[in-house]
Coordinates of N, CA, C and O in Angstrom, one line a residue:
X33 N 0.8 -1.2 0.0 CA 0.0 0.0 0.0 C 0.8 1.3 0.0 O 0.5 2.2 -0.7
X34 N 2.1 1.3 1.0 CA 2.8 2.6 0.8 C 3.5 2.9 -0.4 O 4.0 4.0 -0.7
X35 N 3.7 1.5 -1.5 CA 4.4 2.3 -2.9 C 3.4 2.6 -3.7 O 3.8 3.2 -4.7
X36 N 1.7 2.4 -3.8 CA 0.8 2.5 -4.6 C 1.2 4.7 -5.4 O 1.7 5.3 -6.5
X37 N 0.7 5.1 -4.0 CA 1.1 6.7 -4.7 C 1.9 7.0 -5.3 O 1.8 7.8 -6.2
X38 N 3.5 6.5 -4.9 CA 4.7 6.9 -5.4 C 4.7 6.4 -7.0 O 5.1 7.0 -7.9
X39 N 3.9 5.0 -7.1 CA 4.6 4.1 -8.3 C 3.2 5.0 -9.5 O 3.5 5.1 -10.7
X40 N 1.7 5.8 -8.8 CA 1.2 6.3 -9.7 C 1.8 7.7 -10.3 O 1.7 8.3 -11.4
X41 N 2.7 8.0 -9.0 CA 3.1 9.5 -9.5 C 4.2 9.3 -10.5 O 4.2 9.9 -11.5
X42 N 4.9 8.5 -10.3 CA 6.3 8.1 -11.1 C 5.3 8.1 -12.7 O 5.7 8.7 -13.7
X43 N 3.8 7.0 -12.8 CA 3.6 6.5 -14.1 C 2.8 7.8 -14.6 O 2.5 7.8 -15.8
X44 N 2.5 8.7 -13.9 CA 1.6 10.3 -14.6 C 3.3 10.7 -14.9 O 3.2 11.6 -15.6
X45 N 4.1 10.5 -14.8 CA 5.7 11.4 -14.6 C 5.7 10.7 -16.3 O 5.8 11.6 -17.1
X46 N 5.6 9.4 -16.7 CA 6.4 8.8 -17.5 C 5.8 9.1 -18.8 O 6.3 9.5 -19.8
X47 N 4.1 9.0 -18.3 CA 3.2 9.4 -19.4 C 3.5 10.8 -20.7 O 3.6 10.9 -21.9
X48 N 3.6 12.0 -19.1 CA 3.6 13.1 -19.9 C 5.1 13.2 -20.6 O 5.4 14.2 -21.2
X49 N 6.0 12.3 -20.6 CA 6.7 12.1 -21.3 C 6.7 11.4 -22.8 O 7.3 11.7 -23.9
X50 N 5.7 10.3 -22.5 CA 5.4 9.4 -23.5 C 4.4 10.0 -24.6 O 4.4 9.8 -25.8
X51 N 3.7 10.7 -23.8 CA 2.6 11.5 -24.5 C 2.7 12.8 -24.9 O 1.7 13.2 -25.4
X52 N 3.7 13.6 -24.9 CA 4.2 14.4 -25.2 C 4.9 14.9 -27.1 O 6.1 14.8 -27.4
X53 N 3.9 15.4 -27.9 CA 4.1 15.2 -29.2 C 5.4 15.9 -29.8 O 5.7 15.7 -30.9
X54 N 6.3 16.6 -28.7 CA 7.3 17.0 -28.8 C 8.2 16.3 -28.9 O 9.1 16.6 -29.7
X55 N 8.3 15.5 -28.3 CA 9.0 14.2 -28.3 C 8.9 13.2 -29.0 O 9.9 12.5 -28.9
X56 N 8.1 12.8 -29.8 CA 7.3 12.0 -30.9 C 8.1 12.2 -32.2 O 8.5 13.3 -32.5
X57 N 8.4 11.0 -32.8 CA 8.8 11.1 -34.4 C 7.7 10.3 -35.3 O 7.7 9.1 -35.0
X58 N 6.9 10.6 -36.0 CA 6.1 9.8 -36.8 C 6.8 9.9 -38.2 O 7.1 11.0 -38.7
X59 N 7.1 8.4 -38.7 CA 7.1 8.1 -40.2 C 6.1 7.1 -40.7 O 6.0 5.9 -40.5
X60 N 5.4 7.8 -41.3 CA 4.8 6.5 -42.3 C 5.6 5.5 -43.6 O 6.0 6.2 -44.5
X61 N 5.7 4.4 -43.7 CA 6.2 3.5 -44.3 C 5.8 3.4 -45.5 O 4.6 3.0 -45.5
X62 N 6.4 3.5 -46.8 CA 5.7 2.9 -48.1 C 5.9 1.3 -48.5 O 6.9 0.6 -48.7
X63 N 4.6 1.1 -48.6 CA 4.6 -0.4 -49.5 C 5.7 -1.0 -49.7 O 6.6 -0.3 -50.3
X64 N 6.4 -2.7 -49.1 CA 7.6 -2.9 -49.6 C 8.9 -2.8 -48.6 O 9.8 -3.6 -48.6
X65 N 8.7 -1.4 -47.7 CA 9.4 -1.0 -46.9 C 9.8 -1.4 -45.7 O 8.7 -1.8 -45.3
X66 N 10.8 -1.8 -44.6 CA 10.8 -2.3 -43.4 C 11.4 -1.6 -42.6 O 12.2 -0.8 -43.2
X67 N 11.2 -1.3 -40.8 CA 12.0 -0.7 -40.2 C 12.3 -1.6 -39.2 O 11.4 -2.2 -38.5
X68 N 13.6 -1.6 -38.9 CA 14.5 -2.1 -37.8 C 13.8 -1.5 -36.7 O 13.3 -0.4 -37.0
X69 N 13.7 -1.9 -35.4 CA 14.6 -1.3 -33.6 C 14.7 -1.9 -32.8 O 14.4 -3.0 -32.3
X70 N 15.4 -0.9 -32.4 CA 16.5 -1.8 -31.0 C 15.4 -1.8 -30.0 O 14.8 -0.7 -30.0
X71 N 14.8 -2.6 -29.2 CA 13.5 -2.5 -28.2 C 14.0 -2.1 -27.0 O 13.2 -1.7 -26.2
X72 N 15.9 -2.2 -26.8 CA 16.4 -1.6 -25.4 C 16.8 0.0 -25.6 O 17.2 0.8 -24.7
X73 N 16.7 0.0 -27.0 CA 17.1 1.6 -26.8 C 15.7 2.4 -27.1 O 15.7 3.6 -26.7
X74 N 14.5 1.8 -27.8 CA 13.3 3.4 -28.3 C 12.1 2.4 -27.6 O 11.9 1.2 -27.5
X75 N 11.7 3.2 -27.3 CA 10.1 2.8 -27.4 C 9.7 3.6 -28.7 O 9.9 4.7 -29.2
X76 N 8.9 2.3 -29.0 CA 8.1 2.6 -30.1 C 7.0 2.3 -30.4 O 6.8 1.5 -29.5
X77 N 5.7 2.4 -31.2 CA 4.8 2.4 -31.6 C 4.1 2.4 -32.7 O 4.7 2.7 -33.7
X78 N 2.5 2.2 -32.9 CA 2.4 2.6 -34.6 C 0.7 3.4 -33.8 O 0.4 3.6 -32.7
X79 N 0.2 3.6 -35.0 CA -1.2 4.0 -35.1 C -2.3 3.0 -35.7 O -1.8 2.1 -36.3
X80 N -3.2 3.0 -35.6 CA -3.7 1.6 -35.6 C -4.4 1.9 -37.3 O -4.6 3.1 -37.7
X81 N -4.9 0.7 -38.2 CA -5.0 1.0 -39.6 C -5.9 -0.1 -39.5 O -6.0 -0.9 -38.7
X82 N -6.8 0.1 -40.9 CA -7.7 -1.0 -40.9 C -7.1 -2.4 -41.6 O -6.2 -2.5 -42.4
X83 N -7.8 -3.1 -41.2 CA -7.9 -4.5 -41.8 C -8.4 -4.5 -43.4 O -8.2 -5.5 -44.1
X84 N -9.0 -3.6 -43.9 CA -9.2 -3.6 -45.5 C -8.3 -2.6 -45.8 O -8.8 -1.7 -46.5
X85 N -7.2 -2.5 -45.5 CA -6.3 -1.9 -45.6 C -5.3 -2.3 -46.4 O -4.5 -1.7 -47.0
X86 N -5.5 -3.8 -46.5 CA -4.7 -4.8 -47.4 C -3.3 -4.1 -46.5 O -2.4 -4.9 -46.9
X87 N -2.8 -3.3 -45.7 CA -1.5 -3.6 -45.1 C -1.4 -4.7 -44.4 O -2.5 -5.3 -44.1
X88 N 0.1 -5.3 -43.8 CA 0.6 -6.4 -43.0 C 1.5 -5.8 -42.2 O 2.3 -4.9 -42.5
X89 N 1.4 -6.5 -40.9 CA 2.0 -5.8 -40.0 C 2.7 -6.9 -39.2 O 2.1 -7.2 -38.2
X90 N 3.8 -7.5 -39.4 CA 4.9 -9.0 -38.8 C 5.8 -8.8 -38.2 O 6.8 -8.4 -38.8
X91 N 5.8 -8.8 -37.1 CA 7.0 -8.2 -36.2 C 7.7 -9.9 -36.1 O 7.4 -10.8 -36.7
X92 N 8.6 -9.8 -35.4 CA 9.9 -10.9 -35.2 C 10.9 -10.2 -34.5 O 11.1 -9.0 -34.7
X93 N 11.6 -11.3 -33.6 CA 13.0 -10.7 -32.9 C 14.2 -11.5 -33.8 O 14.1 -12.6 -34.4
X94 N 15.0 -10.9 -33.7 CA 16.9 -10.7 -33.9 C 17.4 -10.7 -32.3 O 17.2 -9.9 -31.4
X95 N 18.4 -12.2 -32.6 CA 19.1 -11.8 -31.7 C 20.3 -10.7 -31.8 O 21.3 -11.0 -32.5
X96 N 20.4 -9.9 -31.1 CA 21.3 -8.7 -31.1 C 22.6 -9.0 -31.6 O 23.1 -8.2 -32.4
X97 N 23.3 -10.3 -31.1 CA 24.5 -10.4 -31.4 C 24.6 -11.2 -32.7 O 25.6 -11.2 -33.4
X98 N 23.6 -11.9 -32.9 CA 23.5 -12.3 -34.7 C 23.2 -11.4 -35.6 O 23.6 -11.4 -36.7
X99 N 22.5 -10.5 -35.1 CA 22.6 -8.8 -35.6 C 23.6 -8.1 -36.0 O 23.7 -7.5 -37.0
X100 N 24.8 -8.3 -34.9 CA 26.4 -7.5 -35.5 C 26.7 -8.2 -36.0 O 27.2 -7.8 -37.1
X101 N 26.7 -9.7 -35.8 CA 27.8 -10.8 -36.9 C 27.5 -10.3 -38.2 O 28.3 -9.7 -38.9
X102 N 26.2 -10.5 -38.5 CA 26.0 -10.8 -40.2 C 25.8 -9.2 -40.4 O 25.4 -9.2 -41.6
X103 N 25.9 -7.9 -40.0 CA 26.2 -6.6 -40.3 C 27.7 -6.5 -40.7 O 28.0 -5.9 -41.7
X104 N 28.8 -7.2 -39.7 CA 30.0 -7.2 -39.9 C 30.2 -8.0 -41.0 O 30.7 -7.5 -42.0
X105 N 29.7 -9.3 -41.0 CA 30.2 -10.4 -42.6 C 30.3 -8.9 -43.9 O 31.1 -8.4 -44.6
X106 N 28.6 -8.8 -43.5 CA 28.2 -8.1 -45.2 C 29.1 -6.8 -45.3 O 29.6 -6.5 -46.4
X107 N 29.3 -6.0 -44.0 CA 30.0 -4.8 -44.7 C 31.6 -5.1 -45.0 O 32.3 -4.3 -45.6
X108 N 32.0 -6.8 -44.3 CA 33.4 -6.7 -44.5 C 33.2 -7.4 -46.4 O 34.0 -7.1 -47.3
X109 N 32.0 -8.3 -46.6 CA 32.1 -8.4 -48.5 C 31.9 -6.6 -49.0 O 32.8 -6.0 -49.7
X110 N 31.2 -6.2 -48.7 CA 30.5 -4.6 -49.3 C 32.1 -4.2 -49.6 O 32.4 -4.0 -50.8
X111 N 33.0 -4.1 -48.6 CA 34.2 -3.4 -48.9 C 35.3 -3.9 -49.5 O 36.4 -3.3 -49.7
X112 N 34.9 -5.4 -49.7 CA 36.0 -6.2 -50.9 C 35.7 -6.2 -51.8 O 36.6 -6.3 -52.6
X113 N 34.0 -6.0 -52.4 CA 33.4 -5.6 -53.8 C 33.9 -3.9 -54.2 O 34.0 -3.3 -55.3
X114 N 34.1 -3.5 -53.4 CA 34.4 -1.8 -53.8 C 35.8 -1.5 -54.2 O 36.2 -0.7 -55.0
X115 N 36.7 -2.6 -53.3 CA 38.2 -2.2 -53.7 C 38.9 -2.5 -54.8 O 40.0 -2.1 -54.9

């Protein structure tokens, strides 16, 4: 009972941060398109779209460190194709 107030004041504290359009970046995505993120570095979000929208929306995790491996393989071919 004594952390109820602290833990609501902390979550009105987090909100007007979260909620805050100053703070906000919106991109809309075209057709085709994909975006990466890191889930430990942004919070992120979408806006909600209809179902006859014919959009798809598939999320999936990467493990982080199979993330740099195959970043490092490809940019170390990218820079033996350029030389």
């Amino acid at each position: 009972p004594d952390q109820i107030i602290p833990f609501y004041r902390s979550w009105k504290a987090l909100m007007s941060v979260v909620t805050d359009p100053a703070l906000q970046c919106w991109h809309r995505l075209q057709p085709g398109k994909l975006i990466l993120i890191n889930n430990q570095r942004v919070m992120h979000g979408r806006s909600a779209f209809q179902a006859s929208s014919g959009r798809i929306l598939v999320g999936c995790y990467i493990n982080y460190e199979d993330f740099r491996s195959k970043r490092r393989v490809l940019a170390g071919r990218l820079r033996g194709a350029c030389e």
